[in-house]
XYZ file of C-alpha atoms in Angstrom:
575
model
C -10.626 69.206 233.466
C -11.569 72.849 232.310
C -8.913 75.805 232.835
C -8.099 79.569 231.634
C -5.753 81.568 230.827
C -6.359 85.282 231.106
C -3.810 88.106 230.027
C -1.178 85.709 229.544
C 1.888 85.656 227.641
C 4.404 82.735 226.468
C 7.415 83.390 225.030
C 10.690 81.288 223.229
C 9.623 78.102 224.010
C 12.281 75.579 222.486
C 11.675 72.117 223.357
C 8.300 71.651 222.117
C 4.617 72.806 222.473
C 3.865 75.422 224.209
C 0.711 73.983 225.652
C -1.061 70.319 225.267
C -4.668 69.724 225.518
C -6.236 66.697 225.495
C -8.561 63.830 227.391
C -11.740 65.497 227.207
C -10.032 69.152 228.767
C -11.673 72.111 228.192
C -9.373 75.259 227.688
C -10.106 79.153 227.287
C -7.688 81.591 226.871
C -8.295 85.106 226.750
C -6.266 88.328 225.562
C -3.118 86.113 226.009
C -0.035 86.538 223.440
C 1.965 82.944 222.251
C 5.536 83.925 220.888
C 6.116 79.752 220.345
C 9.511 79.979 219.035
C 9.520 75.819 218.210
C 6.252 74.906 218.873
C 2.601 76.318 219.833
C -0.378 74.589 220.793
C -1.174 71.377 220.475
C -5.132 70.340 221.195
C -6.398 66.387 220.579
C -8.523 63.623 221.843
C -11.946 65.051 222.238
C -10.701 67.849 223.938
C -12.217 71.941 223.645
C -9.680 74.758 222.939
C -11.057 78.337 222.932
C -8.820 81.221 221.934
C -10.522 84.892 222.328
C -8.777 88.048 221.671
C -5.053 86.090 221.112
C -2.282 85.634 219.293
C -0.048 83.166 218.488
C 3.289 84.122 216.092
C 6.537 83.436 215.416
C 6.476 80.078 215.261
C 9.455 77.033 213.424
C 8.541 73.964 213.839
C 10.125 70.916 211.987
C 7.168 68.706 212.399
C 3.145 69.852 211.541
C 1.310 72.709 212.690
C 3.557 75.134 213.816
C 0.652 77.698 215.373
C -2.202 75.339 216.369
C -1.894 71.565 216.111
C -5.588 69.653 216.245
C -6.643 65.859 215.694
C -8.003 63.060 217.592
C -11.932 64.553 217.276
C -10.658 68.278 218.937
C -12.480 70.913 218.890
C -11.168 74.638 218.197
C -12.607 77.779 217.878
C -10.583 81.209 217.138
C -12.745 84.440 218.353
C -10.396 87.460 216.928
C -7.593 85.609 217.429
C -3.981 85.987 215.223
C -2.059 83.403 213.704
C 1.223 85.008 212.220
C 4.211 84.611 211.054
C 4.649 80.214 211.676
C 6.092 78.191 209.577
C 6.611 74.274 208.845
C 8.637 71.919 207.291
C 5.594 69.738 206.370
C 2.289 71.070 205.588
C 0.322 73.528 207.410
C 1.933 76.398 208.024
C -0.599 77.536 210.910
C -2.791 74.674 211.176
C -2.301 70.868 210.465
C -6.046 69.501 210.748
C -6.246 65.179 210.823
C -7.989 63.165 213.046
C -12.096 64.457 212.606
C -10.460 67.357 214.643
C -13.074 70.756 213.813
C -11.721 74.291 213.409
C -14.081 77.506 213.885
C -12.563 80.214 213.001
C -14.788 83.545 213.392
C -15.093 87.420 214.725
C -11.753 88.650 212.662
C -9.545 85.794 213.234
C -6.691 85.481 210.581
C -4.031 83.539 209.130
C -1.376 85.865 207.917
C 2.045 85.251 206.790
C 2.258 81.595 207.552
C 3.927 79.075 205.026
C 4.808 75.273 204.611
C 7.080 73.386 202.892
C 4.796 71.023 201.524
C 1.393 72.304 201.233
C -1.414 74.157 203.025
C 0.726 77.566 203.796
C -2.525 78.787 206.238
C -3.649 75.379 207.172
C -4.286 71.878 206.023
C -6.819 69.639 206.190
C -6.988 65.764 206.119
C -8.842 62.498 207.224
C -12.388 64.056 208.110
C -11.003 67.244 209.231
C -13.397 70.585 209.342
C -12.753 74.389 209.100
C -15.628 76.630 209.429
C -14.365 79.936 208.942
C -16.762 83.334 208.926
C -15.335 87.017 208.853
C -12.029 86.010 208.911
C -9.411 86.358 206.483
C -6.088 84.785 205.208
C -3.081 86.568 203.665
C 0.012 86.153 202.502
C 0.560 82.907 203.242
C 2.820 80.486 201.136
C 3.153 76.597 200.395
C 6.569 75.588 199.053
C 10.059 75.902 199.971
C 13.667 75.863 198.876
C 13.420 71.642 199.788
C 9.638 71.014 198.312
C 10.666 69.744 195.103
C 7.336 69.037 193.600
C 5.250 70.217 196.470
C 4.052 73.605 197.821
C 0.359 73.062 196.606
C -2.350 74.907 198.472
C -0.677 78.801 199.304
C -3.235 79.237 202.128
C -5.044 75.988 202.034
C -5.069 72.210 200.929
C -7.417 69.509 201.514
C -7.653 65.920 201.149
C -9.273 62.726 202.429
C -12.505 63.822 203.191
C -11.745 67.125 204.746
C -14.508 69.641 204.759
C -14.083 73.402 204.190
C -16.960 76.163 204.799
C -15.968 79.666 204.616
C -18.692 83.219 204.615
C -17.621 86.331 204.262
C -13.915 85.961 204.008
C -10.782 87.598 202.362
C -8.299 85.529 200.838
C -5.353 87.931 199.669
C -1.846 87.675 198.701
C -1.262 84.087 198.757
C 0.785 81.598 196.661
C 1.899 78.403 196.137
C 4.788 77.210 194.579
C 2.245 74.255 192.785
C -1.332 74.701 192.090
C -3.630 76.532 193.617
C -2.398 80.184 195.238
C -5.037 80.027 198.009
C -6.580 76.220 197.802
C -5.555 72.708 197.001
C -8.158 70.313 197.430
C -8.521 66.395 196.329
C -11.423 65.522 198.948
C -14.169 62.966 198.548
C -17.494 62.865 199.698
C -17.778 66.676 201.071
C -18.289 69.886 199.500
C -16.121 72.670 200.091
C -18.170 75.929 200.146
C -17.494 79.730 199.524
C -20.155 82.255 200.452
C -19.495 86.195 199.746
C -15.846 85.603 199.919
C -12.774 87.952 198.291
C -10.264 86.129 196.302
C -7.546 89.085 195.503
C -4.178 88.672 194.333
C -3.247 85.284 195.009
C -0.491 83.364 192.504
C -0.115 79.893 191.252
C 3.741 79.997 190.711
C 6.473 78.615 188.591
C 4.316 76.651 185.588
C 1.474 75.641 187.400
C -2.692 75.969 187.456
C -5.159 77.872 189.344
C -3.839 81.300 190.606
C -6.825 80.947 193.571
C -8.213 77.611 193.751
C -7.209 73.949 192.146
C -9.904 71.117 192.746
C -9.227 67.122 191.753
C -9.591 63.728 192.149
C -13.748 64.595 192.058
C -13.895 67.496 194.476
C -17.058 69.177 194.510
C -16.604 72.960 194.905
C -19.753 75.187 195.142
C -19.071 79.420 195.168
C -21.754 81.793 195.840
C -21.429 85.632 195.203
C -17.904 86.053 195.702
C -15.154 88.064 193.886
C -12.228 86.592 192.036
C -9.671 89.171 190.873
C -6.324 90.159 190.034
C -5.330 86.348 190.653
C -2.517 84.769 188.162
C -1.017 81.216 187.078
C 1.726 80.872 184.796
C 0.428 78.242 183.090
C -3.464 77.499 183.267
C -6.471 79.104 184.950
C -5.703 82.288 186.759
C -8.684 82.386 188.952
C -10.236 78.300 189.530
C -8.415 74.998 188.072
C -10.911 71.613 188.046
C -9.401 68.550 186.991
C -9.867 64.639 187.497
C -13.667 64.473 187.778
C -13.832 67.052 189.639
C -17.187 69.189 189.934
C -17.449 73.117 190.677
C -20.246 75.271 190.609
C -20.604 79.081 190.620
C -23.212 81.183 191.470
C -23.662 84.941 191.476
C -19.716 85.410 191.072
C -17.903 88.408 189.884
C -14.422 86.909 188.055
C -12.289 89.785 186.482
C -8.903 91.040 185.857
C -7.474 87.604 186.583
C -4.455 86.425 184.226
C -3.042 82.939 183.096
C 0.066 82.469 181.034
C -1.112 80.494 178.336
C -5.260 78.907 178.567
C -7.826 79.790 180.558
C -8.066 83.606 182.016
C -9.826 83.007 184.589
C -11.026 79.459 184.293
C -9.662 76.090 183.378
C -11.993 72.888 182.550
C -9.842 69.292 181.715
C -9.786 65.681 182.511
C -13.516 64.886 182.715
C -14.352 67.763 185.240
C -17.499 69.749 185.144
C -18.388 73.696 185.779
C -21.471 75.167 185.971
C -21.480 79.097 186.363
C -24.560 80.748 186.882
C -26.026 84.535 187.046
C -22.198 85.877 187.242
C -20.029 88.347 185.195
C -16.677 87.843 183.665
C -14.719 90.674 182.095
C -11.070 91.600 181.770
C -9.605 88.343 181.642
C -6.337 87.818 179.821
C -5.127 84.495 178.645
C -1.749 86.094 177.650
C 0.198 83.795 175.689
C -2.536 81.241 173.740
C -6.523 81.153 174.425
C -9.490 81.333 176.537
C -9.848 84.836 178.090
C -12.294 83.456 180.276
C -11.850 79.588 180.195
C -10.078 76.578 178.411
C -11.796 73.628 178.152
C -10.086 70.587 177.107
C -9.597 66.584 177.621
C -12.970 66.226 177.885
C -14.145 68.715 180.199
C -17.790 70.082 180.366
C -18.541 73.744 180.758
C -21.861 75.274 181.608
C -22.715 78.708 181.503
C -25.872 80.387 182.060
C -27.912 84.022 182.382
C -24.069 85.503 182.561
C -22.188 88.371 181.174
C -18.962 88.066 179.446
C -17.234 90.731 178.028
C -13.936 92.710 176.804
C -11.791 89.445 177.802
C -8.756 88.456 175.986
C -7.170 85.340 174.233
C -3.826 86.584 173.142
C -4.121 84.357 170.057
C -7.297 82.101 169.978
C -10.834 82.563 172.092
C -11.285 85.880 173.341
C -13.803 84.179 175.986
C -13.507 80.597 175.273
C -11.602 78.079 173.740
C -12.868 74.689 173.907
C -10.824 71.402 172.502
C -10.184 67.436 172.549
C -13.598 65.871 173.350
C -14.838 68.777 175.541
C -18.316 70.001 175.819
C -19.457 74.139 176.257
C -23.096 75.201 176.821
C -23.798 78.685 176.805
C -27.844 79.850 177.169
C -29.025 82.861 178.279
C -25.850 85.060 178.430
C -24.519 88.241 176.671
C -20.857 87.658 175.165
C -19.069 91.027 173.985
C -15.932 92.655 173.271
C -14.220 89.438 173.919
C -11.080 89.524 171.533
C -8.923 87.483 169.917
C -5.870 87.590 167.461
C -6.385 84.485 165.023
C -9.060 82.666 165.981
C -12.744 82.949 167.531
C -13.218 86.622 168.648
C -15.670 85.527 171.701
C -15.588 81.135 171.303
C -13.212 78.679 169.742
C -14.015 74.833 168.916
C -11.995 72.622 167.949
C -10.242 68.967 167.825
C -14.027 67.574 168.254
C -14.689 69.824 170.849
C -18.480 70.745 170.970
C -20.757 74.197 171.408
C -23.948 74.938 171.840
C -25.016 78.558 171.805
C -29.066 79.333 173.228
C -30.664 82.363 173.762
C -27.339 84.725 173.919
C -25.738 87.244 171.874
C -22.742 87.971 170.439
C -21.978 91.245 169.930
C -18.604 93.453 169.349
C -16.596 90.606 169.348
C -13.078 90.787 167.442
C -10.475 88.678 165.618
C -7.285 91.055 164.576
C -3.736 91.758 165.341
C -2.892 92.222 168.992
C 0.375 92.597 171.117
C 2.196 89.502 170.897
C 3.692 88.067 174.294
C 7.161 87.682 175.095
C 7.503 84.405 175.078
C 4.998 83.468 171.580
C 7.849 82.907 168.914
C 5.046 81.878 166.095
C 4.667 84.362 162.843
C 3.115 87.396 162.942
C -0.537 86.845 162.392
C -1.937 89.352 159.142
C -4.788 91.109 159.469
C -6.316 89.024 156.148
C -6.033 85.503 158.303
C -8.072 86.364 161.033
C -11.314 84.077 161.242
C -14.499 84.062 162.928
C -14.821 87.435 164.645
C -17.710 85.643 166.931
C -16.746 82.687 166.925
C -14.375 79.911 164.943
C -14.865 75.806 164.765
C -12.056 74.104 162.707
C -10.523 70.403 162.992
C -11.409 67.150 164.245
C -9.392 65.010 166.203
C -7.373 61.833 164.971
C -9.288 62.011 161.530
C -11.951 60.411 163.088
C -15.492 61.969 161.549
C -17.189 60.407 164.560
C -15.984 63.065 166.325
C -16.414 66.149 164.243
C -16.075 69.314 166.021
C -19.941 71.072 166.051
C -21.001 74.081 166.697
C -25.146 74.588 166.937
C -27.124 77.891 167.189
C -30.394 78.456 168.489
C -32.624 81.866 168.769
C -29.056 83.584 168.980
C -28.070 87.019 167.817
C -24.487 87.042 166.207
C -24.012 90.590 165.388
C -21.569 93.697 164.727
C -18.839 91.231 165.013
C -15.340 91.594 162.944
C -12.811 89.335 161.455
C -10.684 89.366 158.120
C -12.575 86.541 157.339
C -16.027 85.338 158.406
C -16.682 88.267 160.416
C -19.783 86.115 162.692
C -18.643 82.575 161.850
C -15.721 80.705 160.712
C -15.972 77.013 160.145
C -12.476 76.129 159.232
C -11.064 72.524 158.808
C -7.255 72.283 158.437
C -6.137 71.095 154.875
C -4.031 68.260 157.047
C -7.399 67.054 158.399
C -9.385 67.221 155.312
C -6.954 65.213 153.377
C -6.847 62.465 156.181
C -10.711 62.232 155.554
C -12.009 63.037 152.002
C -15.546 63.212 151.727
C -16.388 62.979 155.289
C -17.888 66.671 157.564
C -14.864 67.697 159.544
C -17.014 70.313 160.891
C -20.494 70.918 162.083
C -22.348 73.905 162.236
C -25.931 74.208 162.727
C -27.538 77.592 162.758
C -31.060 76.876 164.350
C -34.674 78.585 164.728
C -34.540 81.968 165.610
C -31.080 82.602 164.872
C -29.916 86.179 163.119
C -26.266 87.476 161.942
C -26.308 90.709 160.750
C -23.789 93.884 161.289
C -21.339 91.382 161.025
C -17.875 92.597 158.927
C -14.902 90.402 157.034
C -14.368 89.903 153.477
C -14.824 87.230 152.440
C -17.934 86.415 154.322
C -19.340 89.030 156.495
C -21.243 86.341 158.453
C -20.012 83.181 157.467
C -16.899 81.901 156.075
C -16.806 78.291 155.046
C -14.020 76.060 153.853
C -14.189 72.639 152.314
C -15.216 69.512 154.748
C -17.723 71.970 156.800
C -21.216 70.875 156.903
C -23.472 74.168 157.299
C -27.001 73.207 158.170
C -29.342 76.449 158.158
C -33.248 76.491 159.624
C -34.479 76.939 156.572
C -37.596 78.587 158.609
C -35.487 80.255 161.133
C -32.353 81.356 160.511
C -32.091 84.454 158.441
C -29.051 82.836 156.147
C -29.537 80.151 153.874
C -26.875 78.846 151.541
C -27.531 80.962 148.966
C -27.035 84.138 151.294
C -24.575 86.912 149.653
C -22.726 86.845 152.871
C -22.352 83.683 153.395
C -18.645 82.697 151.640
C -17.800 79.058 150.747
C -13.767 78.925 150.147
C -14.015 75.701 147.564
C -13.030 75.979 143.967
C -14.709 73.224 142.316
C -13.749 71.698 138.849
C -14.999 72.011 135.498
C -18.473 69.872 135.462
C -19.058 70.078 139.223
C -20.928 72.761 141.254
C -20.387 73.561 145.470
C -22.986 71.529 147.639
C -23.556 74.559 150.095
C -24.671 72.553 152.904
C -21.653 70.243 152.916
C -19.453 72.568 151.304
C -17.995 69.868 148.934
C -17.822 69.890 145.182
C -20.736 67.714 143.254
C -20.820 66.897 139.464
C -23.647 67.957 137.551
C -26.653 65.361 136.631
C -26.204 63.606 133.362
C -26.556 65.131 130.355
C -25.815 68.829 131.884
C -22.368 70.009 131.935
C -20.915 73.417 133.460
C -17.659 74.665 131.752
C -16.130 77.302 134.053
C -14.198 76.217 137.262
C -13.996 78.094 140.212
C -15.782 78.773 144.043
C -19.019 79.153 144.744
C -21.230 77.610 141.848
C -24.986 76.610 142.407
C -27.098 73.830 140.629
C -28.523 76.331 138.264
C -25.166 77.085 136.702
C -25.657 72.846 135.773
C -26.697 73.577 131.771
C -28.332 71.078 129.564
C -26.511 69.323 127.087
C -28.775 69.231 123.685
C -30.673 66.397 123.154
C -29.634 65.755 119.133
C -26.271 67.707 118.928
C -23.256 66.808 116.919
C -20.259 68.083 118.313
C -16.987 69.832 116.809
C -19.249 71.826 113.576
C -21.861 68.899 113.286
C -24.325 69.019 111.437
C -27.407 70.267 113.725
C -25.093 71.931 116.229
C -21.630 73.131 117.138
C -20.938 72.774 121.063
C -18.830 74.852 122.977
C -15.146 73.941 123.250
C -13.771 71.388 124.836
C -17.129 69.214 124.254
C -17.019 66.221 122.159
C -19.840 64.043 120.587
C -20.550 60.785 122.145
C -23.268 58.662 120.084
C -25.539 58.521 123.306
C -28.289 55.841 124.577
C -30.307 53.701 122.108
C -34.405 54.108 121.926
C -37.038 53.499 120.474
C -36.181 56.314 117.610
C -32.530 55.089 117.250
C -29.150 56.182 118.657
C -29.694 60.139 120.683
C -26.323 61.796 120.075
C -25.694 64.096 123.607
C -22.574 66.198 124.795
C -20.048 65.360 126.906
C -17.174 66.894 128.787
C -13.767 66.799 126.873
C -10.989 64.899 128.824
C -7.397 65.291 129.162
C -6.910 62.200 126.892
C -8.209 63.504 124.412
């Protein structure tokens, strides 16, 4: 059967949809205006619904789909067509998807101003469901209620059981969710969901939750390509993109800025074995207002790749002015420019920490800044002094569950780390906690390799205007292409060794001198050559061939061949 409806209008309809379509039908309607009241349209088995020039609005329905219900392998398309102002107890607010049903939205068609109770404010998507969507947009739509409880996810969108998204040149403003993600939710296997030149403005993850735009799970795969993220929020993590369980998001040629997040992750948020790779984008005025990560938090082993990007004047309120990284996650940075990126406490432009690992290639680091900035409302911890401040650059420090297996690490190669300021270690900060180093005595609780090619200079903290070292770090230098070595003026090792010992400064632990050479002062950063030779025949206290310094005494040494060799050894307390 094929029909159309021309010019039409429907108004107040009460007991139900407003029109069915199904049985292989075929259905056009042009120019025509659908005010539902408790239900709109309703399209399924194998049948074609085409909607031109409409509008459907005003819509309560108690059941799914208040605007547009598909399933059963239907086929929709929306040609500058309206959906406005519907709503649903259950999830999507305009358009509940199941079924293999397809939805082609296109030519200015919108979703504006729709919500649902329990997810998917625009539209949802589930069991092989489709939306291709091109020049279209979809505002101000919310998921969540006064009766959702733990639900609302997905403001405009949300996804799952191998639904399939694809959306070009869209808008996606205003939205929110009262659960994760402001304009997506998606937990979808087997499919990609795809962005292409798309605007993500404004949108809000709301009341403690993650990913003020889009929140990807259960091993999504999310691919983005030259789109805009900004001015999107979350309360807790990731203002801009959340990926979680396994889950696997790339972004390409993306402008992210301006986007805010409570506590971790600015913009972006890494955790629970999920992967991002970010490619040939720029990232700048992120704010991570309350804790770390201007531009991402990476944690729980998460893996974040970043390459041939820009990231600059973003914030961590306390800790990773760019990014923080922790507990078994992994950051790879190559080929990217990182500056201006500040931080309060710890890691101007990257933190590391609780085993967490970096690797820096090919970038630099430049302008970066550990100091005193505004505090938060809600951050109750002690003022931070200007003197604690470490790693203007960037900061490694602790190792999780004392295990040395899993020391935090932090490698270099041809990098530039300069003009970068701190109160300490103005480039570089390698900083176990005295907790952890007492768990694990003379094990590396830190790792930092500075590679070929690698240069700090310009850099500014006392002590250490490049590197600032405290005991249980191991600092490994090229010793052909890095322009420190251990021996470097600004290079600072914080360890105070004892009298007869001298600092290792590779593994920044304390060493006692080769027998029979003593040293008698005690204090931080002593070499090998401050190791003196005790004399060969000396006897001790006024001998007779030689009196020794104080607090030497005279032992009668080894036997030879020429008798007993008296030597000098180092007083003890005993004695």
């Amino acid at each position: 059967m094929q029909a159309e409806i021309i010019n039409g209008t429907f108004t107040d309809n009460d007991i139900g949809s407003v029109l069915r379509v199904f049985g292989n039908s075929s259905v056009t309607i042009t120019g025509t205006r659908i005010k539902a009241g408790t239900g709109g349209i309703t399209a399924g088995n194998r049948c074609r619904l085409l909607l031109i020039n409409s509008t459907v609005a005003s819509v309560d329905s108690d059941v799914n789909g208040a605007c547009l219900s598909a399933s059963g392998n239907a086929k929709v398309m929306l040609v500058n067509t309206s959906l406005r102002n519907c709503s649903s107890r259950r999830s999507g607010g305009a358009i509940p998807a199941a079924d293999a049903a397809v939805i082609n939205m296109t030519q200015n068609s919108s979703i504006t101003d729709c919500s649902a109770e329990q997810g998917g404010g625009g539209f949802s998507l589930t069991d092989n469901a489709a939306m291709l969507a091109s020049d279209s947009s979809f505002i101000n739509n919310t998921a969540g209620g006064p009766d959702s409880q733990d639900k609302g996810r997905g403001g405009a969108a949300m996804l799952s059981l191998y639904a399939s998204l694809t959306a070009t040149n869209c808008l996606w403003e205003g939205n929110q969710a009262r659960m994760d993600g402001g304009v997506m939710a998606a937990e979808v296997q087997q499919t990609t969901v795809t962005f292409t030149n798309c605007t993500f403005q404004g949108n809000t993850a709301a009341s403690k939750e993650v990913g003020g735009a889009i929140r990807v799970g259960s091993a999504t795969q999310l691919l983005v390509k030259g789109s805009r993220f900004f001015s999107n929020s979350a309360p807790m993590f990731a203002g801009a993109i959340a990926a979680t369980a396994s889950s696997n998001v790339t972004l390409v040629n993306v402008d992210i800025y301006n986007n805010t997040s409570g506590s971790m992750g600015g913009a972006l948020g890494v955790w629970n074995s999920a992967h991002m790779l970010v490619q040939d984008s720029n990232m700048w005025g992120n704010l991570a207002d309350c804790w770390g990560g201007g531009v991402a938090a990476v944690f729980n082993e998460g893996v974040l790749n970043i390459s041939r990007s820009n990231l600059w004047n973003n914030t961590g309120r306390q800790i990773g002015g760019a990014v923080s990284a922790w507990h078994l996650s992994q950051v790879d940075i190559s080929a990217c420019n990182l500056s201006g990126n500040a931080a309060s406490r710890r890691g101007g432009a990257v933190r590391v920490a609780d085993s967490a690992t970096l690797v820096l290639r090919d970038s630099i680091l430049t302008g970066n800044h550990v100091g005193r900035l505004e505090r938060c409302q809600e951050d109750d911890s002690p003022p931070n002094r200007p003197n604690t401040s470490c790693g203007g650059a960037i900061f490694v420090g602790d190792t999780s569950e004392g295990r040395p297996e899993f020391a935090s690490k932090v490698e270099l190669v041809n990098t530039i780390v300069a003009s970068n300021s701190a109160g300490r270690g103005g480039g570089l900060c390698a900083e176990p906690s005295a907790a952890t180093s007492s768990a694990m005595p003379d094990k590396a609780k830190v790792t930092v390799l500075l590679g070929d090619n690698t240069t700090f200079e310009y850099n500014s903290g006392s002590p250490g205007s490049d590197v600032y070292a405290l005991a249980a770090a191991l600092l490994s230098m090229s010793p052909g292409g890095s322009n420190l070595n251990s021996s470097s003026s600004t290079v600072h090792w914080n360890v105070s060794c004892g009298m007869g010992t001298f600092l290792d400064p590779v593994r920044g632990t304390c060493v006692e001198c080769a027998a029979p050479s003593f040293i008698l002062e005690q204090g931080a950063n002593r070499s090998t050559t401050q190791c003196q030779r005790c004399p060969e025949a000396a006897e001790c206290f006024g001998g007779a061939v030689l009196v020794a310094k104080p607090k030497f005494y005279h032992t009668h040494g080894v036997r030879n061949a020429g008798g007993s060799v008296p030597t000098c050894r180092l007083d003890t307390p005993t004695r």
